[in-house]
Short mmCIF file of C-alpha atoms in Angstrom, two decimals:
data_model
loop_
_atom_site.label_atom_id
_atom_site.label_comp_id
_atom_site.label_asym_id
_atom_site.label_seq_id
_atom_site.Cartn_x
_atom_site.Cartn_y
_atom_site.Cartn_z
CA GLU J 1 139.83 -5.95 166.88
CA THR J 2 142.70 -3.68 167.80
CA GLY J 3 145.30 -6.38 168.42
CA VAL J 4 145.49 -5.40 172.08
CA THR J 5 143.16 -7.27 174.44
CA GLN J 6 142.38 -6.59 178.06
CA THR J 7 140.66 -8.66 180.73
CA PRO J 8 138.46 -8.28 182.57
CA ARG J 9 136.43 -5.57 180.83
CA HIS J 10 134.69 -4.65 184.07
CA LEU J 11 135.82 -5.11 187.67
CA VAL J 12 134.24 -4.18 190.97
CA MET J 13 136.40 -4.59 194.03
CA GLY J 14 136.42 -3.64 197.67
CA MET J 15 139.17 -1.58 199.21
CA THR J 16 140.76 -4.61 200.89
CA ASN J 17 140.73 -6.87 197.82
CA LYS J 18 143.64 -7.90 195.63
CA LYS J 19 143.00 -8.17 191.92
CA SER J 20 144.97 -8.07 188.69
CA LEU J 21 144.31 -6.58 185.27
CA LYS J 22 145.71 -8.36 182.25
CA CYS J 23 146.78 -7.02 178.88
CA GLU J 24 147.98 -8.96 175.85
CA GLN J 25 149.20 -7.61 172.54
CA HIS J 26 149.33 -9.56 169.28
CA LEU J 27 151.16 -6.93 167.24
CA GLY J 28 154.75 -7.95 167.80
CA HIS J 29 155.47 -4.72 169.65
CA ASN J 30 158.21 -4.41 172.25
CA ALA J 31 156.80 -1.67 174.47
CA MET J 32 153.65 -1.70 176.59
CA TYR J 33 151.92 0.94 178.68
CA TRP J 34 149.34 1.34 181.40
CA TYR J 35 147.15 4.47 181.35
CA LYS J 36 144.47 5.66 183.74
CA GLN J 37 141.50 7.56 182.36
CA SER J 38 139.32 9.30 184.91
CA ALA J 39 136.17 11.19 184.09
CA LYS J 40 136.83 14.67 182.65
CA LYS J 41 140.62 14.30 183.00
CA PRO J 42 143.34 13.63 180.44
CA LEU J 43 144.81 10.22 180.05
CA GLU J 44 147.48 9.65 182.70
CA LEU J 45 150.48 7.54 181.83
CA MET J 46 151.19 5.14 184.70
CA PHE J 47 153.91 2.76 183.53
CA VAL J 48 156.00 2.08 180.47
CA TYR J 49 157.73 -1.21 179.77
CA SER J 50 160.22 -1.61 176.99
CA LEU J 51 161.80 -4.98 176.30
CA GLU J 52 160.38 -6.07 179.66
CA GLU J 53 162.28 -3.39 181.58
CA ARG J 54 160.26 -0.71 183.32
CA VAL J 55 161.53 2.61 182.08
CA GLU J 56 159.12 5.09 183.57
CA ASN J 57 156.92 5.35 186.62
CA ASN J 58 155.15 8.64 187.00
CA SER J 59 154.96 8.56 190.79
CA VAL J 60 152.10 6.10 190.78
CA PRO J 61 151.07 4.96 194.28
CA SER J 62 152.55 1.66 195.37
CA ARG J 63 149.08 0.10 195.58
CA PHE J 64 149.47 -0.26 191.78
CA SER J 65 152.14 -2.79 190.87
CA PRO J 66 152.94 -3.61 187.23
CA GLU J 67 154.40 -6.82 185.93
CA CYS J 68 155.66 -7.55 182.45
CA PRO J 69 156.74 -11.20 182.13
CA ASN J 70 157.38 -10.91 178.38
CA SER J 71 156.89 -8.46 175.55
CA SER J 72 153.35 -9.67 174.84
CA HIS J 73 151.86 -9.60 178.33
CA LEU J 74 151.38 -6.89 180.88
CA PHE J 75 149.69 -7.06 184.26
CA LEU J 76 148.59 -4.44 186.74
CA HIS J 77 148.28 -5.81 190.27
CA LEU J 78 145.89 -3.91 192.50
CA HIS J 79 145.97 -3.92 196.29
CA THR J 80 144.08 -1.85 198.90
CA LEU J 81 142.78 0.62 196.37
CA GLN J 82 140.84 3.77 197.17
CA PRO J 83 137.48 4.87 195.72
CA GLU J 84 139.28 7.61 193.78
CA ASP J 85 141.13 4.88 191.89
CA SER J 86 137.88 4.04 190.10
CA ALA J 87 138.55 4.73 186.44
CA LEU J 88 139.07 3.18 183.03
CA TYR J 89 142.49 1.53 182.83
CA LEU J 90 143.87 1.35 179.32
CA CYS J 91 146.73 -0.76 178.07
CA ALA J 92 148.66 0.18 174.93
CA SER J 93 151.56 -1.16 172.93
CA SER J 94 154.00 0.22 170.39
CA GLN J 95 157.33 -0.36 168.72
CA GLY J 96 159.98 1.31 170.90
CA PRO J 97 162.49 3.70 169.33
CA THR J 98 165.32 1.25 169.87
CA SER J 99 163.91 -0.92 167.11
CA GLY J 100 163.57 1.99 164.73
CA GLY J 101 159.84 1.54 164.48
CA SER J 102 157.12 4.16 164.78
CA SER J 103 156.04 5.61 168.09
CA GLU J 104 152.33 5.18 167.50
CA GLN J 105 150.51 3.51 170.32
CA TYR J 106 147.67 1.06 169.89
CA PHE J 107 145.19 0.81 172.71
CA GLY J 108 143.11 -1.99 174.16
CA PRO J 109 139.44 -1.53 175.04
CA GLY J 110 140.18 -0.88 178.71
CA THR J 111 139.06 -2.27 182.05
CA ARG J 112 136.37 -0.30 183.84
CA LEU J 113 137.35 -0.49 187.52
CA THR J 114 135.03 0.45 190.35
CA VAL J 115 136.36 0.51 193.90
CA THR J 116 133.68 0.34 196.56
CA GLY R 1 155.51 20.74 183.36
CA GLU R 2 154.45 19.45 179.98
CA ASN R 3 150.87 20.24 179.07
CA VAL R 4 148.44 19.86 176.19
CA GLU R 5 145.28 21.92 176.08
CA GLN R 6 142.38 20.88 173.88
CA HIS R 7 139.32 22.86 172.81
CA PRO R 8 136.41 22.66 172.66
CA SER R 9 135.44 20.05 175.23
CA THR R 10 132.18 19.36 173.40
CA LEU R 11 131.24 19.99 169.79
CA SER R 12 127.90 19.47 168.12
CA VAL R 13 127.50 19.69 164.34
CA GLN R 14 124.99 18.77 161.68
CA GLU R 15 125.74 15.93 159.35
CA GLY R 16 127.71 17.19 156.40
CA ASP R 17 129.24 20.14 158.24
CA SER R 18 132.91 20.42 159.13
CA ALA R 19 134.33 19.99 162.62
CA VAL R 20 137.57 21.49 163.95
CA ILE R 21 139.31 20.58 167.18
CA LYS R 22 142.34 22.57 168.35
CA CYS R 23 145.21 21.71 170.67
CA THR R 24 148.17 23.62 172.03
CA TYR R 25 151.27 22.12 173.62
CA SER R 26 153.93 23.49 175.91
CA ASP R 27 157.00 21.35 175.21
CA SER R 28 158.81 22.91 172.26
CA ALA R 29 160.76 19.66 171.83
CA SER R 30 157.60 17.73 170.92
CA ASN R 31 157.93 16.22 167.48
CA TYR R 32 155.02 13.84 167.03
CA PHE R 33 151.31 14.63 167.31
CA PRO R 34 148.75 11.84 167.02
CA TRP R 35 144.98 12.04 167.18
CA TYR R 36 142.91 9.27 168.71
CA LYS R 37 139.22 8.46 168.35
CA GLN R 38 137.49 6.70 171.22
CA GLU R 39 134.05 5.30 170.62
CA LEU R 40 131.81 4.15 173.43
CA GLY R 41 132.91 0.75 174.73
CA LYS R 42 135.97 0.58 172.49
CA GLY R 43 139.67 1.30 172.85
CA SER R 44 141.23 4.39 171.42
CA GLN R 45 142.16 4.19 167.75
CA LEU R 46 144.87 6.22 166.09
CA ILE R 47 143.17 8.07 163.21
CA ILE R 48 145.86 10.41 161.96
CA ASP R 49 149.19 11.78 163.07
CA ILE R 50 151.70 14.40 162.03
CA ARG R 51 155.40 14.89 162.62
CA SER R 52 157.09 18.19 163.29
CA ASN R 53 158.74 18.38 159.87
CA VAL R 54 155.34 18.55 158.15
CA GLY R 55 152.77 21.34 158.25
CA GLU R 56 149.70 19.49 157.05
CA LYS R 57 148.56 15.95 156.45
CA LYS R 58 145.32 14.72 154.94
CA ASP R 59 143.60 11.34 154.82
CA GLN R 60 140.26 11.38 153.01
CA ARG R 61 137.87 13.46 155.18
CA ILE R 62 140.38 13.95 157.98
CA ALA R 63 143.23 16.44 158.03
CA VAL R 64 145.66 17.70 160.64
CA THR R 65 147.60 20.97 160.57
CA LEU R 66 150.61 21.89 162.68
CA ASN R 67 151.99 25.33 163.53
CA LYS R 68 155.28 24.76 165.33
CA THR R 69 155.90 28.44 165.95
CA ALA R 70 152.62 28.87 167.75
CA LYS R 71 152.81 25.34 169.19
CA HIS R 72 149.36 24.35 168.15
CA PHE R 73 147.81 21.70 165.92
CA SER R 74 144.29 21.06 164.75
CA LEU R 75 142.09 18.22 163.56
CA HIS R 76 139.72 18.94 160.69
CA ILE R 77 136.88 16.59 159.75
CA THR R 78 134.93 17.48 156.63
CA GLU R 79 131.53 16.16 155.51
CA THR R 80 130.88 14.77 158.97
CA GLN R 81 128.80 11.62 159.37
CA PRO R 82 126.97 10.21 162.41
CA GLU R 83 129.66 7.53 162.77
CA ASP R 84 132.18 10.30 163.40
CA SER R 85 130.51 10.83 166.78
CA ALA R 86 133.07 9.94 169.45
CA VAL R 87 135.57 11.44 171.87
CA TYR R 88 138.70 12.70 170.16
CA PHE R 89 142.03 13.05 171.97
CA CYS R 90 145.04 14.96 170.74
CA ALA R 91 148.50 14.19 172.07
CA ALA R 92 152.05 15.46 171.87
CA LYS R 93 155.06 13.21 172.23
CA GLY R 94 157.45 14.34 174.92
CA GLY R 95 160.13 12.06 176.36
CA TYR R 96 160.62 8.40 175.53
CA ASN R 97 157.30 7.33 174.02
CA LYS R 98 155.49 9.42 176.58
CA LEU R 99 152.37 10.89 175.06
CA ILE R 100 150.85 13.89 176.77
CA PHE R 101 147.14 13.88 176.02
CA GLY R 102 144.60 16.66 175.84
CA ALA R 103 141.40 16.42 177.87
CA GLY R 104 139.36 15.23 174.91
CA THR R 105 136.55 16.60 172.76
CA ARG R 106 133.18 14.94 172.62
CA LEU R 107 131.93 15.30 169.05
CA ALA R 108 128.25 14.73 168.28
CA VAL R 109 127.14 14.62 164.65
CA HIS R 110 123.39 14.97 164.26
CA PRO R 111 121.59 13.52 161.22
#
């Protein structure tokens, strides 16, 4: 158990559906991240939340909408996705530099998303 | 932009042999270099890391070396075992907690 859980583990959705991915961390960290992992491509950082404030958005399309209600929970809301959005979506958490902790990130198992 | 290149993309070794995976980075300001192991169906696990003020770090059968001048770092696994089979990702820390990852190396250890 990594201390970071994600649900669902698998999701199949149509292009007109609305769904949400959930991430929860039990490590007492104050920063959380969404990554996208496509086949044969490096991990792509999508969003970073520190102390519930979004601090970075790497030009991710607006059909992906993150929400971080508190330091333990992170959501990724999905709306009108495209087939090329099919990928493994990984959540991670860490202690942010403002707390003086390490910068190591701990990952969840991921949600395998298929857009049909 | 910032980039991390990782080689090889696949690596096949016999049990007991050593395995070496190499990465190069472009951002000279990078100061933290973790390695992650991702097994099938599991999340990525941090296995070892190194900071820019250290040239080498070892943890049992795993070691990482860093050459800041050349901007490259390597993962060394000795006495490989079948359970070492996984995809390994290197990363370099750029801006605020932003990790730039390599493309990954699929390591297969054959009994």
